[in-house]
Coordinates of C-alpha atoms and ligand atoms in Angstrom, one line a residue:
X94 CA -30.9 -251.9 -152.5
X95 CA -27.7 -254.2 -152.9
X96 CA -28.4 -258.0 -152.6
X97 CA -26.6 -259.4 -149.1
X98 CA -25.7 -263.0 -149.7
X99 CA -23.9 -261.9 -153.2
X100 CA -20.9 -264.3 -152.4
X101 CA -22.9 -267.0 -151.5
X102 CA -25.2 -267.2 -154.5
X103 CA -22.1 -266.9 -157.0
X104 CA -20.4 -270.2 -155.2
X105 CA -24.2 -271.6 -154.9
X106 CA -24.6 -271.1 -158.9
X107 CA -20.8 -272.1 -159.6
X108 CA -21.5 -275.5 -157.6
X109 CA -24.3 -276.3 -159.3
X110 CA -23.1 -275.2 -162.5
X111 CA -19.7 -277.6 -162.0
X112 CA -18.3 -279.0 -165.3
X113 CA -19.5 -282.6 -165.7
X114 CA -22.8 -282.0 -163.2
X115 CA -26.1 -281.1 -163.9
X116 CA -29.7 -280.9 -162.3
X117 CA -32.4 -284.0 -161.6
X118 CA -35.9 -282.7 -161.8
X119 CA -38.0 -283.8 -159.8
X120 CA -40.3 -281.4 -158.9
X121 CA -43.6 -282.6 -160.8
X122 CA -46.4 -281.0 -159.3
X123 CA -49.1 -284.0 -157.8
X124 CA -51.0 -284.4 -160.7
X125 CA -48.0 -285.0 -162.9
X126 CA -46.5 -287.4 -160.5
X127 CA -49.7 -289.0 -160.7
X128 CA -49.8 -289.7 -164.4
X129 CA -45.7 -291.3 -164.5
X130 CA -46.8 -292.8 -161.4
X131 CA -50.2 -294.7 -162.8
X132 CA -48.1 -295.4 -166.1
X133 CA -46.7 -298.0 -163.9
X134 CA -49.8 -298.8 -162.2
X135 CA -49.1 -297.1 -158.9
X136 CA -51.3 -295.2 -156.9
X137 CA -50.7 -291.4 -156.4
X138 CA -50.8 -291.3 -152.2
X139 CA -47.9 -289.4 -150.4
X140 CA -46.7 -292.8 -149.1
X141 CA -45.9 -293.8 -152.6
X142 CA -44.3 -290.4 -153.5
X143 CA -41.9 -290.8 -151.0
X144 CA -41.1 -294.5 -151.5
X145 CA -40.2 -293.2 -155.3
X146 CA -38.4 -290.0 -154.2
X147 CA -36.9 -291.8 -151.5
X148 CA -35.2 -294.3 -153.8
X149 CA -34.0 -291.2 -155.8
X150 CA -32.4 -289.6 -153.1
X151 CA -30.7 -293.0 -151.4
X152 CA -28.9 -293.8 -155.2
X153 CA -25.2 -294.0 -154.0
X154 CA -22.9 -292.3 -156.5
X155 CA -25.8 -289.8 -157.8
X156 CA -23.8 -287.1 -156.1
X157 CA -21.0 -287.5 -158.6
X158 CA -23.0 -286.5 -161.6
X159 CA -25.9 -283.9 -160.1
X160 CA -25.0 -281.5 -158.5
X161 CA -29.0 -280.3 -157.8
X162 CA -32.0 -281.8 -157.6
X163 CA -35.2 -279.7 -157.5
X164 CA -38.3 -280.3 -155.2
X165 CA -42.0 -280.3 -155.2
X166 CA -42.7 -278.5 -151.5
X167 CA -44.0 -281.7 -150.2
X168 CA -40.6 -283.3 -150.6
X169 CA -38.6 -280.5 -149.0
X170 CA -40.8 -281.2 -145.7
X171 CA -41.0 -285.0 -146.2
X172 CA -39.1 -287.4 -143.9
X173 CA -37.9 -290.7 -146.0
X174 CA -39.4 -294.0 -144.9
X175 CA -36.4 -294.7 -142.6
X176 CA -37.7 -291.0 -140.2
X177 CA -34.9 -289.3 -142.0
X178 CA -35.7 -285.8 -143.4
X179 CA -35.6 -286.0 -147.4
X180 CA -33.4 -283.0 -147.5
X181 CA -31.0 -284.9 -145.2
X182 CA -30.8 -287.8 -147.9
X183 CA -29.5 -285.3 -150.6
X184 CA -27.4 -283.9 -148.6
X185 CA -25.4 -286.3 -147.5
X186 CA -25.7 -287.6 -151.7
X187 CA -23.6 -284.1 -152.0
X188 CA -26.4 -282.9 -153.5
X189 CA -28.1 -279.3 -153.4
X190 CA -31.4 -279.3 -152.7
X191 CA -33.7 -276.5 -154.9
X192 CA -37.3 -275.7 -154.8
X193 CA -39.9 -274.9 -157.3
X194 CA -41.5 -271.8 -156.2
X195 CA -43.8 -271.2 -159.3
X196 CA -47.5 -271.6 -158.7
X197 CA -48.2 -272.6 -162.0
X198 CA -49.2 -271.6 -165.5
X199 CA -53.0 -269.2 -166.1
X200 CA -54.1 -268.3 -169.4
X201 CA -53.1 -265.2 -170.5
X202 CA -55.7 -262.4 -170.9
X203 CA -54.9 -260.5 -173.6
X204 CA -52.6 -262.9 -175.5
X205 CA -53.3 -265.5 -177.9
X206 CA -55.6 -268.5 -177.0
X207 CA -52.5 -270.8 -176.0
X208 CA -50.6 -268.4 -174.4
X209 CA -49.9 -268.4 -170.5
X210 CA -47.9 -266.5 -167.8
X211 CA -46.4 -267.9 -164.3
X212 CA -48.6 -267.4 -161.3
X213 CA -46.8 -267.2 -157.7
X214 CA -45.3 -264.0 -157.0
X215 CA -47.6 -263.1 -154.2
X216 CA -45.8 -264.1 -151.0
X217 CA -43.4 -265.3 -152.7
X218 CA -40.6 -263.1 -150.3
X219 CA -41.8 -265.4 -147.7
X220 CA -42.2 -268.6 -148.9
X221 CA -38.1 -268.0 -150.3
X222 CA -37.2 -266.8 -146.6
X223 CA -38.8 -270.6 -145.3
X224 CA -37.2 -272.8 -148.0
X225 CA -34.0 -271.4 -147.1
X226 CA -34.4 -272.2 -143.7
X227 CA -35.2 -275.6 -144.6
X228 CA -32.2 -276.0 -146.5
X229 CA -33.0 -275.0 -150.1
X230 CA -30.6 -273.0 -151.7
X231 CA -31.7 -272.6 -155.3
X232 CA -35.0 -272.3 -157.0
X233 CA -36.9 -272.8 -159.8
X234 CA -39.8 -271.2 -162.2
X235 CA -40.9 -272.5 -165.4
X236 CA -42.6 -270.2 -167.4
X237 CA -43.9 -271.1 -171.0
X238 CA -44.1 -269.9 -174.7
X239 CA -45.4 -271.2 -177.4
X240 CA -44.9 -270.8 -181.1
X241 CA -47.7 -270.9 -183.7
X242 CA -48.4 -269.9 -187.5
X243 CA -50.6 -267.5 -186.3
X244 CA -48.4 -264.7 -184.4
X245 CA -46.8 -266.6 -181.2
X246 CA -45.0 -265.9 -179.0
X247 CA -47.3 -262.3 -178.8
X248 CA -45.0 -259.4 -177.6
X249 CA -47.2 -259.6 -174.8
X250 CA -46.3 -263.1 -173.8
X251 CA -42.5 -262.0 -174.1
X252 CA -43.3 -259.1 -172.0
X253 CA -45.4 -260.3 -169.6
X254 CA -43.1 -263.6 -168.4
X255 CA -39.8 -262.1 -168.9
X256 CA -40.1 -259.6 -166.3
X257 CA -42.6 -262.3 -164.0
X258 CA -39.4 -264.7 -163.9
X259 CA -37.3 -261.3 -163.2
X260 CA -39.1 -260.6 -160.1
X261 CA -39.0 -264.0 -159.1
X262 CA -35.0 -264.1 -159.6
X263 CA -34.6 -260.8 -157.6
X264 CA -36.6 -261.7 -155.3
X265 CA -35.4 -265.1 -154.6
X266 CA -31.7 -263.8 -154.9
X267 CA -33.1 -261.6 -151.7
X268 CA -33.4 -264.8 -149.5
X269 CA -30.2 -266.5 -150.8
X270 CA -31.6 -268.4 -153.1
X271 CA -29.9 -269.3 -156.7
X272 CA -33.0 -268.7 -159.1
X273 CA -32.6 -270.9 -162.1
X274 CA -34.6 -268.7 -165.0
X275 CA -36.8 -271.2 -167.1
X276 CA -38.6 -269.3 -170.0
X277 CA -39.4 -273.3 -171.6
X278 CA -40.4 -272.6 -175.7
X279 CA -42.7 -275.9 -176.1
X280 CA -41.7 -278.5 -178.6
X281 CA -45.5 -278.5 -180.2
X282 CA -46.0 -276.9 -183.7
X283 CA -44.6 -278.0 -187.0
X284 CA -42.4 -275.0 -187.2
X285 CA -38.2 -274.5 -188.5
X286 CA -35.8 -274.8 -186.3
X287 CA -35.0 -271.3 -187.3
X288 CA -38.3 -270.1 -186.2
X289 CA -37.2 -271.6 -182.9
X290 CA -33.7 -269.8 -183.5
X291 CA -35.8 -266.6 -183.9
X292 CA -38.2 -266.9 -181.0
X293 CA -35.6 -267.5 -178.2
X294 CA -33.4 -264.5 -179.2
X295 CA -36.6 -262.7 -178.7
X296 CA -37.7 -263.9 -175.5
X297 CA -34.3 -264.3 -174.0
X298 CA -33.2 -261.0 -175.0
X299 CA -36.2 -259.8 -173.4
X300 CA -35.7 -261.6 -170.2
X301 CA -32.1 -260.5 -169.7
X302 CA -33.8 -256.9 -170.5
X303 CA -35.6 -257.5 -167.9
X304 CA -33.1 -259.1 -165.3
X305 CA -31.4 -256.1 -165.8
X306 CA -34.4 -253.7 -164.9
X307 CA -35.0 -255.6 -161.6
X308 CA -31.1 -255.7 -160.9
X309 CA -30.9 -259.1 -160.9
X310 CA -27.2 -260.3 -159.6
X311 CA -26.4 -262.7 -162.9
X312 CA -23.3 -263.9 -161.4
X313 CA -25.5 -266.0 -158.6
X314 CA -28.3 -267.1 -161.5
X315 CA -28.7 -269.9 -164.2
X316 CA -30.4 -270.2 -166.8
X317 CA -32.9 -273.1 -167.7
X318 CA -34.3 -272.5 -171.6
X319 CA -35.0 -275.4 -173.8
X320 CA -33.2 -276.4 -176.8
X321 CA -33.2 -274.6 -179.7
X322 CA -35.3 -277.5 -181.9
X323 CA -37.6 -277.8 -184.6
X324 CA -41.5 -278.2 -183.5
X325 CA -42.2 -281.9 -182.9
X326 CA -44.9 -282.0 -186.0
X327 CA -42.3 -280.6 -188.1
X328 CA -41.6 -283.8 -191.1
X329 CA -38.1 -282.3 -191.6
X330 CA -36.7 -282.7 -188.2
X331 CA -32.9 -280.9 -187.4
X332 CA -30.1 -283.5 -187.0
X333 CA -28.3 -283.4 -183.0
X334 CA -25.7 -281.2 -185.2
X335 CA -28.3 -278.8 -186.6
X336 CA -29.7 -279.0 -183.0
X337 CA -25.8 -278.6 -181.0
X338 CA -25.3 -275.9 -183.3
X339 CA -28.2 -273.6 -183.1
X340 CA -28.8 -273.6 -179.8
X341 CA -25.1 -272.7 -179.0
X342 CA -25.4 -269.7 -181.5
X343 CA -29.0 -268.7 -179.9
X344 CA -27.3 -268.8 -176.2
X345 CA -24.1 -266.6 -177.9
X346 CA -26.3 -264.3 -179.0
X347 CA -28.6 -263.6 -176.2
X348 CA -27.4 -264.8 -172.9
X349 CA -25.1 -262.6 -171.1
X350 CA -21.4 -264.0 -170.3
X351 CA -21.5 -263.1 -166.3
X352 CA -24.2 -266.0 -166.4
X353 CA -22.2 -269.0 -165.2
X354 CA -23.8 -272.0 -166.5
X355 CA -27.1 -273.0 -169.3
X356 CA -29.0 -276.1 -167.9
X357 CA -30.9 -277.3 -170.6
X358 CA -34.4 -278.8 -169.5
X359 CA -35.1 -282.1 -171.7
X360 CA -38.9 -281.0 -172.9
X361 CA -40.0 -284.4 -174.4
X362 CA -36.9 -285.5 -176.2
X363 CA -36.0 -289.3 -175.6
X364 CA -33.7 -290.5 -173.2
X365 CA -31.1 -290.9 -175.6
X366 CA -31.5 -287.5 -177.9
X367 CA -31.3 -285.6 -174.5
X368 CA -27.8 -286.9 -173.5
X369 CA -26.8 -286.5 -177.8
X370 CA -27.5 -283.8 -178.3
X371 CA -25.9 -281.8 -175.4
X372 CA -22.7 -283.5 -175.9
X373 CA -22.8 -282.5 -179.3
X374 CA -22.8 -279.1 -177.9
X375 CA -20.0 -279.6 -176.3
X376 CA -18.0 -281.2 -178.9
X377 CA -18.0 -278.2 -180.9
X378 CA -16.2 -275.3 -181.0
X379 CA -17.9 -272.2 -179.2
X380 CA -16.8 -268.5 -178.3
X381 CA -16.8 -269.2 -173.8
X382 CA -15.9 -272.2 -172.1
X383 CA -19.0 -271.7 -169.7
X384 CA -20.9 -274.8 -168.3
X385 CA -23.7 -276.5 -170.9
X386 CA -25.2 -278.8 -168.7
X387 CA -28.8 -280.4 -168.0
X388 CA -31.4 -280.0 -165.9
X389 CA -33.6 -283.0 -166.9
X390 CA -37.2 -284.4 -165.8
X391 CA -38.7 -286.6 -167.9
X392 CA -35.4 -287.5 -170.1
X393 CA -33.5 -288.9 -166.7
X394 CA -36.5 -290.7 -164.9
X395 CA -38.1 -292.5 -167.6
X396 CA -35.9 -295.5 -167.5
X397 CA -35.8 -295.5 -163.7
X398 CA -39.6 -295.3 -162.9
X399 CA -39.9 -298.3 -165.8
X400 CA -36.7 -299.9 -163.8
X401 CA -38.3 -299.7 -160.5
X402 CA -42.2 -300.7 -160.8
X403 CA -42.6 -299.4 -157.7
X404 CA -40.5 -301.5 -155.5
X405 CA -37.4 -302.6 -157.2
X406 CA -35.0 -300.1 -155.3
X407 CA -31.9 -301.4 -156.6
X408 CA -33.0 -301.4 -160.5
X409 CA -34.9 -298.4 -160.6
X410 CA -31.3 -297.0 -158.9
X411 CA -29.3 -298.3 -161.3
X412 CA -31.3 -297.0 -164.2
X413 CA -31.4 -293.3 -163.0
X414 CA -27.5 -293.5 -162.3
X415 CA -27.1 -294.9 -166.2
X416 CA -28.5 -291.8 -167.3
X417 CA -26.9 -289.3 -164.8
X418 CA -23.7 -290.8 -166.0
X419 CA -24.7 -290.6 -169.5
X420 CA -25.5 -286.6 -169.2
X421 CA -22.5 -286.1 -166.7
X422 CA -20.4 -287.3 -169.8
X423 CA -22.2 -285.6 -172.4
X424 CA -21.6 -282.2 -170.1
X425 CA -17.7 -282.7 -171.3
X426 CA -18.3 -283.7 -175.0
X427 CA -17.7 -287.3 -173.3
X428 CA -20.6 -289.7 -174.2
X429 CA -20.5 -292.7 -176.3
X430 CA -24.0 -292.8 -177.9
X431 CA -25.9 -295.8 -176.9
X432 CA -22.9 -296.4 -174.0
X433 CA -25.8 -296.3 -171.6
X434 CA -29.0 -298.6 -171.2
X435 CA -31.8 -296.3 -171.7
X436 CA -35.7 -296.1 -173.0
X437 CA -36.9 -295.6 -176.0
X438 CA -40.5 -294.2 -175.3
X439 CA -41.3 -290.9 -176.4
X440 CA -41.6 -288.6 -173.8
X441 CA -43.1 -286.1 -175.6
X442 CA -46.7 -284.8 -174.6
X443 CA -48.6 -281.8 -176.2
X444 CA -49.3 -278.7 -174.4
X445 CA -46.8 -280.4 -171.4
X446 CA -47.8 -279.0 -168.0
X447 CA -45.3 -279.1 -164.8
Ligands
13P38 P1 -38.2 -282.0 -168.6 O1 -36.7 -282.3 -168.7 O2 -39.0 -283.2 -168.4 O3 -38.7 -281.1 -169.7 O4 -38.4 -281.2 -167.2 C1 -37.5 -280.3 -166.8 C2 -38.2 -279.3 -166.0 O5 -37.9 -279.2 -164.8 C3 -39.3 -278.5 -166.6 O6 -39.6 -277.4 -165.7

């Protein structure tokens, strides 16, 4: 069976993947909204949800560096506190709206203690079919993989959520939406960077394997992986250049050219190290000209939640658009270190669940 809306998802991936725009995640399930949320002593109710989102999505300007922001489902139905629909904000921001459409991570039976797959392909034809009705037009699922001395990632592991976040893109590329493909290595372990290097050819070779099997139209899809580092307990950590250039040789080797754009996901690096070392990437010299951009959580809304306390609209604003601009420049190989105000806590959290 051909895919209809082929043309659409290619321009939907091609906006998104724009030179000098990335994503804003900020789809945190509840209970992780909760914990940023009571790091600045604010209650996790809906009402405050929105009053946070809501400031997020009313930032004049944001528009000129995102080009996507991804939603929990409660925001995509939400209304902001002024009636207006949430999805109407970002709109009119020039922003795309996206949805997370994973159900979360299970262990894995089978697999290695730490080792997980991505729930949420049951119904999952439907739920796409709604959120594109409601104005979504890309999507995300994060699954996970871990590295340890002892044997992960497991084949299995590989196997089992390279060809879950296959069936999701296929099947979201069904409903027109843009499936952004996250197959997140954590930072946690004290392993090389070249064990990193060696894992993620593994998995993503085994994810485009399976994209492939499940005819998944790469043109209209973007990829989400994190950055080829070493684990966070590792003494001898790689420099942003070690960093800029493994993880361009890692996505040369195993992500295929029709794919228009790599949005790197933050994972617990600081502020400051997430905007680095991307536009280190793109000061160097690699073999395509396609679009290294950013699809941060944690590493664009530190500053802002700190900024805005839960009711300083205009700081917490300002912050967030500090860092957009900050990864908007370091997209082109344009960013200043330090140019930009921005925190130095470290973001980083073992065994991170979405
Ligand atoms: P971080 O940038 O905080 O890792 O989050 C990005 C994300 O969306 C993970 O799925």
């Amino acid at each position: 069976m051909i895919i209809k809306k082929q043309e659409e998802l290619r321009e939907t991936a091609n906006l998104i993947a724009a030179k000098g725009k990335g994503l804003l995640a900020v789809d945190e399930s509840t209970p992780t909204i909760g914990k940023r949320l009571a790091g600045i002593n604010i209650e996790n109710t809906e009402e405050n949800r929105r009053a946070y989102r809501g400031m997020i999505f009313t930032a004049k300007g944001l528009g000129d560096f995102i080009s996507g922001a991804i939603l929990f489902e409660e925001t995509l139905y939400q209304n902001h506190e002024d009636g207006e629909s949430m999805v109407a904000k970002i709109d009119k921001l020039g922003i795309i709206p996206g949805i997370k459409v994973d159900k979360g991570l299970r262990p894995l039976a089978g697999g290695h203690e730490v080792e997980t797959f991505c729930q949420g392909l049951e119904g999952l034809a439907e739920r796409t079919a709604e959120y594109y009705e409601r104005g979504a037009r890309f999507a995300k699922w994060r699954a996970v993989l871990q590295i340890t001395a002892d044997g992960c990632p497991t084949d299995l592991a590989i196997k089992e959520n390279a060809w879950g976040l296959a069936r999701y893109a296929r099947i979201c590329q069904e409903s027109g939406l843009v499936p952004i493909v996250e197959p997140e290595i954590l930072m946690d372990g004290d392993h090389t960077i070249e064990r990193t290097a060696e894992a993620q050819e593994r998995i993503l070779t085994e994810v485009y394997k399976a994209c492939a099997e499940n005819g998944v139209f790469l043109e209209g899809s973007l990829l989400k992986p994190s950055m080829t580092v070493s684990g966070a307990d590792n003494a001898n950590q790689a420099s942003s250049e070690e960093v800029a250039k493994m993880t361009v040789r890692t996505m040369e080797r195993s992500v295929p050219a029709a794919v228009p754009g790599i949005m790197f996901l933050s994972g617990g690096l600081t502020e400051e190290d997430a905007s680095v070392y991307l536009n280190t990437m793109n000061s160097i010299e690699r073999k395509s000209s396609r679009s290294l951009a950013f699809s941060y959580g944690r590493a664009l809304q530190q500053s802002c939640l700190q900024a805005w306390q839960g009711h300083d609209i205009e700081a917490g604003q300002k912050a967030l658009l500090a860092r957009a601009q900050a990864n908007s420049e370091a997209c082109t190989g344009d960013y200043a270190a330090g140019s930009q105000p921005s925190s130095q806590d470290s973001l980083f959290e073992a065994g991170y669940k979405y």
